[in-house]
């Protein structure tokens, strides 16, 4: 009897929508990874090399602080981890999340949304940071319908 969590970070709402469907179809608990300092429209200006997201992307050591911690992470066996793709990888707050808990023996299945960027080398970065976790290959759900998500989940759990 596996306990499942869907944890996600979303700014525009696209990843949140997919996370809610995953939680609904999998019967998992839902946890939003919220930044302590919310992102503004200016922070998301990818054309500005001094915008917050641009500066975070430049620094692999950047770890934006998370507003609240999930107290019962030990209860979960499987975690669906959702995020938008920024600069061809997961936002740095996802790395903060992975370093905030002990995932030893847990399975993490990443999913992402993006309007233009590809998944890049996201999985290799996540695996390096999320030590002890068993990572499945990540998948892009940007254009996935509810039925697509349900079929994807049926293959996994």
PDB file of N, CA, C and O in Angstrom, residues 82-142:
ATOM      1  N   UNK A  82       6.726  18.078  -9.941  1.00  0.00           N
ATOM      2  CA  UNK A  82       6.411  18.895 -11.109  1.00  0.00           C
ATOM      3  C   UNK A  82       6.985  20.289 -11.060  1.00  0.00           C
ATOM      4  O   UNK A  82       7.097  20.891  -9.984  1.00  0.00           O
ATOM      5  N   UNK A  83       7.319  20.797 -12.231  1.00  0.00           N
ATOM      6  CA  UNK A  83       7.932  22.120 -12.346  1.00  0.00           C
ATOM      7  C   UNK A  83       7.901  22.589 -13.792  1.00  0.00           C
ATOM      8  O   UNK A  83       7.833  21.777 -14.710  1.00  0.00           O
ATOM      9  N   UNK A  84       7.973  23.917 -13.984  1.00  0.00           N
ATOM     10  CA  UNK A  84       8.160  24.417 -15.348  1.00  0.00           C
ATOM     11  C   UNK A  84       9.636  24.263 -15.727  1.00  0.00           C
ATOM     12  O   UNK A  84      10.495  24.156 -14.848  1.00  0.00           O
ATOM     13  N   UNK A  85       9.913  24.231 -17.000  1.00  0.00           N
ATOM     14  CA  UNK A  85      11.304  24.225 -17.463  1.00  0.00           C
ATOM     15  C   UNK A  85      11.726  25.678 -17.666  1.00  0.00           C
ATOM     16  O   UNK A  85      11.072  26.427 -18.387  1.00  0.00           O
ATOM     17  N   UNK A  86      12.800  26.045 -16.993  1.00  0.00           N
ATOM     18  CA  UNK A  86      13.386  27.377 -17.151  1.00  0.00           C
ATOM     19  C   UNK A  86      14.811  27.185 -17.619  1.00  0.00           C
ATOM     20  O   UNK A  86      15.587  26.469 -16.991  1.00  0.00           O
ATOM     21  N   UNK A  87      15.174  27.794 -18.711  1.00  0.00           N
ATOM     22  CA  UNK A  87      16.532  27.698 -19.240  1.00  0.00           C
ATOM     23  C   UNK A  87      16.932  26.231 -19.443  1.00  0.00           C
ATOM     24  O   UNK A  87      18.010  25.820 -19.075  1.00  0.00           O
ATOM     25  N   UNK A  88      16.030  25.428 -19.975  1.00  0.00           N
ATOM     26  CA  UNK A  88      16.261  24.009 -20.319  1.00  0.00           C
ATOM     27  C   UNK A  88      16.513  23.115 -19.118  1.00  0.00           C
ATOM     28  O   UNK A  88      17.089  22.038 -19.250  1.00  0.00           O
ATOM     29  N   UNK A  89      16.050  23.532 -17.941  1.00  0.00           N
ATOM     30  CA  UNK A  89      16.210  22.688 -16.758  1.00  0.00           C
ATOM     31  C   UNK A  89      15.167  23.070 -15.707  1.00  0.00           C
ATOM     32  O   UNK A  89      14.393  24.010 -15.901  1.00  0.00           O
ATOM     33  N   UNK A  90      15.167  22.352 -14.605  1.00  0.00           N
ATOM     34  CA  UNK A  90      14.253  22.661 -13.508  1.00  0.00           C
ATOM     35  C   UNK A  90      14.683  23.953 -12.825  1.00  0.00           C
ATOM     36  O   UNK A  90      15.879  24.227 -12.710  1.00  0.00           O
ATOM     37  N   UNK A  91      13.732  24.755 -12.356  1.00  0.00           N
ATOM     38  CA  UNK A  91      14.095  25.956 -11.604  1.00  0.00           C
ATOM     39  C   UNK A  91      14.900  25.576 -10.353  1.00  0.00           C
ATOM     40  O   UNK A  91      14.737  24.497  -9.791  1.00  0.00           O
ATOM     41  N   UNK A  92      15.742  26.474  -9.926  1.00  0.00           N
ATOM     42  CA  UNK A  92      16.622  26.195  -8.774  1.00  0.00           C
ATOM     43  C   UNK A  92      15.857  25.882  -7.497  1.00  0.00           C
ATOM     44  O   UNK A  92      16.371  25.192  -6.625  1.00  0.00           O
ATOM     45  N   UNK A  93      14.615  26.362  -7.380  1.00  0.00           N
ATOM     46  CA  UNK A  93      13.829  26.050  -6.184  1.00  0.00           C
ATOM     47  C   UNK A  93      13.552  24.545  -6.079  1.00  0.00           C
ATOM     48  O   UNK A  93      13.392  24.018  -4.983  1.00  0.00           O
ATOM     49  N   UNK A  94      13.552  23.849  -7.194  1.00  0.00           N
ATOM     50  CA  UNK A  94      13.383  22.389  -7.170  1.00  0.00           C
ATOM     51  C   UNK A  94      14.613  21.742  -6.539  1.00  0.00           C
ATOM     52  O   UNK A  94      14.512  20.755  -5.803  1.00  0.00           O
ATOM     53  N   UNK A  95      15.786  22.308  -6.771  1.00  0.00           N
ATOM     54  CA  UNK A  95      17.003  21.796  -6.139  1.00  0.00           C
ATOM     55  C   UNK A  95      16.957  22.058  -4.632  1.00  0.00           C
ATOM     56  O   UNK A  95      17.377  21.218  -3.835  1.00  0.00           O
ATOM     57  N   UNK A  96      16.426  23.222  -4.244  1.00  0.00           N
ATOM     58  CA  UNK A  96      16.227  23.514  -2.815  1.00  0.00           C
ATOM     59  C   UNK A  96      15.331  22.445  -2.202  1.00  0.00           C
ATOM     60  O   UNK A  96      15.625  21.905  -1.130  1.00  0.00           O
ATOM     61  N   UNK A  97      14.239  22.132  -2.881  1.00  0.00           N
ATOM     62  CA  UNK A  97      13.294  21.120  -2.405  1.00  0.00           C
ATOM     63  C   UNK A  97      13.994  19.776  -2.224  1.00  0.00           C
ATOM     64  O   UNK A  97      13.849  19.120  -1.189  1.00  0.00           O
ATOM     65  N   UNK A  98      14.765  19.361  -3.221  1.00  0.00           N
ATOM     66  CA  UNK A  98      15.438  18.067  -3.158  1.00  0.00           C
ATOM     67  C   UNK A  98      16.467  17.998  -2.030  1.00  0.00           C
ATOM     68  O   UNK A  98      16.718  16.931  -1.472  1.00  0.00           O
ATOM     69  N   UNK A  99      17.062  19.135  -1.685  1.00  0.00           N
ATOM     70  CA  UNK A  99      18.052  19.150  -0.607  1.00  0.00           C
ATOM     71  C   UNK A  99      17.418  19.344   0.770  1.00  0.00           C
ATOM     72  O   UNK A  99      18.110  19.275   1.772  1.00  0.00           O
ATOM     73  N   UNK A 100      16.109  19.522   0.813  1.00  0.00           N
ATOM     74  CA  UNK A 100      15.418  19.786   2.074  1.00  0.00           C
ATOM     75  C   UNK A 100      14.937  18.530   2.790  1.00  0.00           C
ATOM     76  O   UNK A 100      14.476  18.608   3.929  1.00  0.00           O
ATOM     77  N   UNK A 101      15.021  17.385   2.130  1.00  0.00           N
ATOM     78  CA  UNK A 101      14.490  16.145   2.696  1.00  0.00           C
ATOM     79  C   UNK A 101      15.443  14.992   2.412  1.00  0.00           C
ATOM     80  O   UNK A 101      16.266  15.061   1.505  1.00  0.00           O
ATOM     81  N   UNK A 102      15.241  13.914   3.149  1.00  0.00           N
ATOM     82  CA  UNK A 102      15.963  12.670   2.875  1.00  0.00           C
ATOM     83  C   UNK A 102      15.058  11.800   2.006  1.00  0.00           C
ATOM     84  O   UNK A 102      14.012  11.341   2.467  1.00  0.00           O
ATOM     85  N   UNK A 103      15.453  11.600   0.773  1.00  0.00           N
ATOM     86  CA  UNK A 103      14.653  10.812  -0.164  1.00  0.00           C
ATOM     87  C   UNK A 103      15.176   9.382  -0.321  1.00  0.00           C
ATOM     88  O   UNK A 103      14.781   8.678  -1.250  1.00  0.00           O
ATOM     89  N   UNK A 104      16.028   8.941   0.563  1.00  0.00           N
ATOM     90  CA  UNK A 104      16.602   7.608   0.466  1.00  0.00           C
ATOM     91  C   UNK A 104      15.501   6.558   0.377  1.00  0.00           C
ATOM     92  O   UNK A 104      14.591   6.519   1.209  1.00  0.00           O
ATOM     93  N   UNK A 105      15.590   5.741  -0.666  1.00  0.00           N
ATOM     94  CA  UNK A 105      14.631   4.657  -0.861  1.00  0.00           C
ATOM     95  C   UNK A 105      13.314   5.080  -1.483  1.00  0.00           C
ATOM     96  O   UNK A 105      12.469   4.230  -1.764  1.00  0.00           O
ATOM     97  N   UNK A 106      13.119   6.365  -1.717  1.00  0.00           N
ATOM     98  CA  UNK A 106      11.881   6.841  -2.323  1.00  0.00           C
ATOM     99  C   UNK A 106      12.054   6.928  -3.842  1.00  0.00           C
ATOM    100  O   UNK A 106      13.158   7.100  -4.336  1.00  0.00           O
ATOM    101  N   UNK A 107      10.949   6.815  -4.550  1.00  0.00           N
ATOM    102  CA  UNK A 107      10.965   6.971  -5.999  1.00  0.00           C
ATOM    103  C   UNK A 107      10.430   8.349  -6.343  1.00  0.00           C
ATOM    104  O   UNK A 107       9.382   8.757  -5.838  1.00  0.00           O
ATOM    105  N   UNK A 108      11.158   9.056  -7.190  1.00  0.00           N
ATOM    106  CA  UNK A 108      10.733  10.374  -7.662  1.00  0.00           C
ATOM    107  C   UNK A 108      10.519  10.295  -9.168  1.00  0.00           C
ATOM    108  O   UNK A 108      11.396   9.857  -9.905  1.00  0.00           O
ATOM    109  N   UNK A 109       9.330  10.724  -9.587  1.00  0.00           N
ATOM    110  CA  UNK A 109       8.987  10.765 -11.007  1.00  0.00           C
ATOM    111  C   UNK A 109       8.760  12.222 -11.387  1.00  0.00           C
ATOM    112  O   UNK A 109       7.736  12.812 -11.047  1.00  0.00           O
ATOM    113  N   UNK A 110       9.743  12.840 -12.068  1.00  0.00           N
ATOM    114  CA  UNK A 110       9.598  14.237 -12.458  1.00  0.00           C
ATOM    115  C   UNK A 110       8.647  14.410 -13.650  1.00  0.00           C
ATOM    116  O   UNK A 110       8.571  13.550 -14.522  1.00  0.00           O
ATOM    117  N   UNK A 111       7.931  15.532 -13.624  1.00  0.00           N
ATOM    118  CA  UNK A 111       7.144  15.939 -14.796  1.00  0.00           C
ATOM    119  C   UNK A 111       7.286  17.443 -14.934  1.00  0.00           C
ATOM    120  O   UNK A 111       7.494  18.154 -13.949  1.00  0.00           O
ATOM    121  N   UNK A 112       7.221  17.902 -16.176  1.00  0.00           N
ATOM    122  CA  UNK A 112       7.478  19.318 -16.416  1.00  0.00           C
ATOM    123  C   UNK A 112       6.534  19.883 -17.463  1.00  0.00           C
ATOM    124  O   UNK A 112       5.920  19.145 -18.235  1.00  0.00           O
ATOM    125  N   UNK A 113       6.451  21.206 -17.443  1.00  0.00           N
ATOM    126  CA  UNK A 113       5.722  21.948 -18.472  1.00  0.00           C
ATOM    127  C   UNK A 113       6.653  23.026 -19.014  1.00  0.00           C
ATOM    128  O   UNK A 113       7.546  23.482 -18.311  1.00  0.00           O
ATOM    129  N   UNK A 114       6.438  23.394 -20.255  1.00  0.00           N
ATOM    130  CA  UNK A 114       7.232  24.468 -20.869  1.00  0.00           C
ATOM    131  C   UNK A 114       6.507  24.952 -22.107  1.00  0.00           C
ATOM    132  O   UNK A 114       5.839  24.174 -22.783  1.00  0.00           O
ATOM    133  N   UNK A 115       6.684  26.224 -22.389  1.00  0.00           N
ATOM    134  CA  UNK A 115       6.080  26.738 -23.621  1.00  0.00           C
ATOM    135  C   UNK A 115       7.038  26.582 -24.791  1.00  0.00           C
ATOM    136  O   UNK A 115       6.622  26.306 -25.901  1.00  0.00           O
ATOM    137  N   UNK A 116       8.351  26.721 -24.534  1.00  0.00           N
ATOM    138  CA  UNK A 116       9.300  26.615 -25.636  1.00  0.00           C
ATOM    139  C   UNK A 116      10.503  25.732 -25.322  1.00  0.00           C
ATOM    140  O   UNK A 116      11.012  25.062 -26.199  1.00  0.00           O
ATOM    141  N   UNK A 117      10.978  25.739 -24.101  1.00  0.00           N
ATOM    142  CA  UNK A 117      12.202  25.001 -23.751  1.00  0.00           C
ATOM    143  C   UNK A 117      11.991  23.499 -23.766  1.00  0.00           C
ATOM    144  O   UNK A 117      10.912  23.007 -23.449  1.00  0.00           O
ATOM    145  N   UNK A 118      13.065  22.776 -24.062  1.00  0.00           N
ATOM    146  CA  UNK A 118      13.047  21.334 -23.956  1.00  0.00           C
ATOM    147  C   UNK A 118      13.503  20.905 -22.571  1.00  0.00           C
ATOM    148  O   UNK A 118      13.930  21.730 -21.755  1.00  0.00           O
ATOM    149  N   UNK A 119      13.448  19.618 -22.300  1.00  0.00           N
ATOM    150  CA  UNK A 119      13.761  19.057 -20.983  1.00  0.00           C
ATOM    151  C   UNK A 119      15.260  19.083 -20.679  1.00  0.00           C
ATOM    152  O   UNK A 119      15.666  19.050 -19.531  1.00  0.00           O
ATOM    153  N   UNK A 120      16.075  19.162 -21.723  1.00  0.00           N
ATOM    154  CA  UNK A 120      17.525  19.282 -21.545  1.00  0.00           C
ATOM    155  C   UNK A 120      18.121  18.179 -20.684  1.00  0.00           C
ATOM    156  O   UNK A 120      17.705  17.033 -20.761  1.00  0.00           O
ATOM    157  N   UNK A 121      19.079  18.536 -19.838  1.00  0.00           N
ATOM    158  CA  UNK A 121      19.745  17.551 -18.976  1.00  0.00           C
ATOM    159  C   UNK A 121      19.176  17.583 -17.558  1.00  0.00           C
ATOM    160  O   UNK A 121      19.875  17.314 -16.585  1.00  0.00           O
ATOM    161  N   UNK A 122      17.902  17.902 -17.449  1.00  0.00           N
ATOM    162  CA  UNK A 122      17.238  18.054 -16.155  1.00  0.00           C
ATOM    163  C   UNK A 122      17.411  16.822 -15.277  1.00  0.00           C
ATOM    164  O   UNK A 122      17.749  16.938 -14.100  1.00  0.00           O
ATOM    165  N   UNK A 123      17.188  15.629 -15.823  1.00  0.00           N
ATOM    166  CA  UNK A 123      17.254  14.428 -14.991  1.00  0.00           C
ATOM    167  C   UNK A 123      18.629  14.227 -14.364  1.00  0.00           C
ATOM    168  O   UNK A 123      18.724  13.846 -13.199  1.00  0.00           O
ATOM    169  N   UNK A 124      19.687  14.471 -15.113  1.00  0.00           N
ATOM    170  CA  UNK A 124      21.021  14.256 -14.543  1.00  0.00           C
ATOM    171  C   UNK A 124      21.279  15.228 -13.394  1.00  0.00           C
ATOM    172  O   UNK A 124      21.897  14.851 -12.390  1.00  0.00           O
ATOM    173  N   UNK A 125      20.792  16.454 -13.497  1.00  0.00           N
ATOM    174  CA  UNK A 125      20.940  17.423 -12.407  1.00  0.00           C
ATOM    175  C   UNK A 125      20.125  16.977 -11.193  1.00  0.00           C
ATOM    176  O   UNK A 125      20.615  16.975 -10.062  1.00  0.00           O
ATOM    177  N   UNK A 126      18.877  16.582 -11.419  1.00  0.00           N
ATOM    178  CA  UNK A 126      18.025  16.140 -10.310  1.00  0.00           C
ATOM    179  C   UNK A 126      18.641  14.946  -9.584  1.00  0.00           C
ATOM    180  O   UNK A 126      18.644  14.898  -8.344  1.00  0.00           O
ATOM    181  N   UNK A 127      19.163  14.002 -10.336  1.00  0.00           N
ATOM    182  CA  UNK A 127      19.769  12.804  -9.728  1.00  0.00           C
ATOM    183  C   UNK A 127      20.984  13.150  -8.884  1.00  0.00           C
ATOM    184  O   UNK A 127      21.212  12.551  -7.839  1.00  0.00           O
ATOM    185  N   UNK A 128      21.773  14.118  -9.333  1.00  0.00           N
ATOM    186  CA  UNK A 128      22.951  14.546  -8.563  1.00  0.00           C
ATOM    187  C   UNK A 128      22.557  15.189  -7.242  1.00  0.00           C
ATOM    188  O   UNK A 128      23.209  15.009  -6.226  1.00  0.00           O
ATOM    189  N   UNK A 129      21.477  15.965  -7.267  1.00  0.00           N
ATOM    190  CA  UNK A 129      21.058  16.720  -6.083  1.00  0.00           C
ATOM    191  C   UNK A 129      20.208  15.852  -5.147  1.00  0.00           C
ATOM    192  O   UNK A 129      20.362  15.915  -3.936  1.00  0.00           O
ATOM    193  N   UNK A 130      19.312  15.070  -5.690  1.00  0.00           N
ATOM    194  CA  UNK A 130      18.397  14.241  -4.892  1.00  0.00           C
ATOM    195  C   UNK A 130      19.026  12.905  -4.531  1.00  0.00           C
ATOM    196  O   UNK A 130      18.536  11.849  -4.930  1.00  0.00           O
ATOM    197  N   UNK A 131      20.089  12.947  -3.785  1.00  0.00           N
ATOM    198  CA  UNK A 131      20.846  11.737  -3.436  1.00  0.00           C
ATOM    199  C   UNK A 131      19.968  10.745  -2.663  1.00  0.00           C
ATOM    200  O   UNK A 131      19.196  11.135  -1.801  1.00  0.00           O
ATOM    201  N   UNK A 132      20.118   9.482  -3.011  1.00  0.00           N
ATOM    202  CA  UNK A 132      19.384   8.431  -2.316  1.00  0.00           C
ATOM    203  C   UNK A 132      18.052   8.087  -2.944  1.00  0.00           C
ATOM    204  O   UNK A 132      17.498   7.029  -2.689  1.00  0.00           O
ATOM    205  N   UNK A 133      17.523   8.979  -3.768  1.00  0.00           N
ATOM    206  CA  UNK A 133      16.233   8.723  -4.418  1.00  0.00           C
ATOM    207  C   UNK A 133      16.429   7.875  -5.663  1.00  0.00           C
ATOM    208  O   UNK A 133      17.476   7.907  -6.300  1.00  0.00           O
ATOM    209  N   UNK A 134      15.402   7.134  -5.998  1.00  0.00           N
ATOM    210  CA  UNK A 134      15.355   6.403  -7.266  1.00  0.00           C
ATOM    211  C   UNK A 134      14.557   7.283  -8.222  1.00  0.00           C
ATOM    212  O   UNK A 134      13.370   7.504  -8.001  1.00  0.00           O
ATOM    213  N   UNK A 135      15.231   7.807  -9.248  1.00  0.00           N
ATOM    214  CA  UNK A 135      14.569   8.700 -10.198  1.00  0.00           C
ATOM    215  C   UNK A 135      14.108   7.938 -11.423  1.00  0.00           C
ATOM    216  O   UNK A 135      14.865   7.171 -12.005  1.00  0.00           O
ATOM    217  N   UNK A 136      12.868   8.189 -11.822  1.00  0.00           N
ATOM    218  CA  UNK A 136      12.380   7.725 -13.115  1.00  0.00           C
ATOM    219  C   UNK A 136      12.722   8.803 -14.130  1.00  0.00           C
ATOM    220  O   UNK A 136      12.987   9.943 -13.759  1.00  0.00           O
ATOM    221  N   UNK A 137      12.696   8.442 -15.391  1.00  0.00           N
ATOM    222  CA  UNK A 137      12.897   9.449 -16.431  1.00  0.00           C
ATOM    223  C   UNK A 137      11.792  10.482 -16.327  1.00  0.00           C
ATOM    224  O   UNK A 137      10.640  10.148 -16.105  1.00  0.00           O
ATOM    225  N   UNK A 138      12.146  11.727 -16.505  1.00  0.00           N
ATOM    226  CA  UNK A 138      11.156  12.790 -16.478  1.00  0.00           C
ATOM    227  C   UNK A 138      10.364  12.828 -17.762  1.00  0.00           C
ATOM    228  O   UNK A 138      10.784  12.282 -18.784  1.00  0.00           O
ATOM    229  N   UNK A 139       9.217  13.464 -17.699  1.00  0.00           N
ATOM    230  CA  UNK A 139       8.381  13.572 -18.884  1.00  0.00           C
ATOM    231  C   UNK A 139       7.799  14.976 -18.990  1.00  0.00           C
ATOM    232  O   UNK A 139       7.583  15.637 -17.978  1.00  0.00           O
ATOM    233  N   UNK A 140       7.595  15.414 -20.208  1.00  0.00           N
ATOM    234  CA  UNK A 140       6.960  16.701 -20.465  1.00  0.00           C
ATOM    235  C   UNK A 140       5.459  16.484 -20.609  1.00  0.00           C
ATOM    236  O   UNK A 140       5.032  15.620 -21.369  1.00  0.00           O
ATOM    237  N   UNK A 141       4.684  17.264 -19.870  1.00  0.00           N
ATOM    238  CA  UNK A 141       3.232  17.147 -19.926  1.00  0.00           C
ATOM    239  C   UNK A 141       2.562  18.403 -20.472  1.00  0.00           C
ATOM    240  O   UNK A 141       1.355  18.561 -20.354  1.00  0.00           O
ATOM    241  N   UNK A 142       3.329  19.287 -21.081  1.00  0.00           N
ATOM    242  CA  UNK A 142       2.809  20.586 -21.534  1.00  0.00           C
ATOM    243  C   UNK A 142       1.543  20.466 -22.370  1.00  0.00           C
ATOM    244  O   UNK A 142       0.565  21.164 -22.138  1.00  0.00           O
TER     245      UNK A 142
END
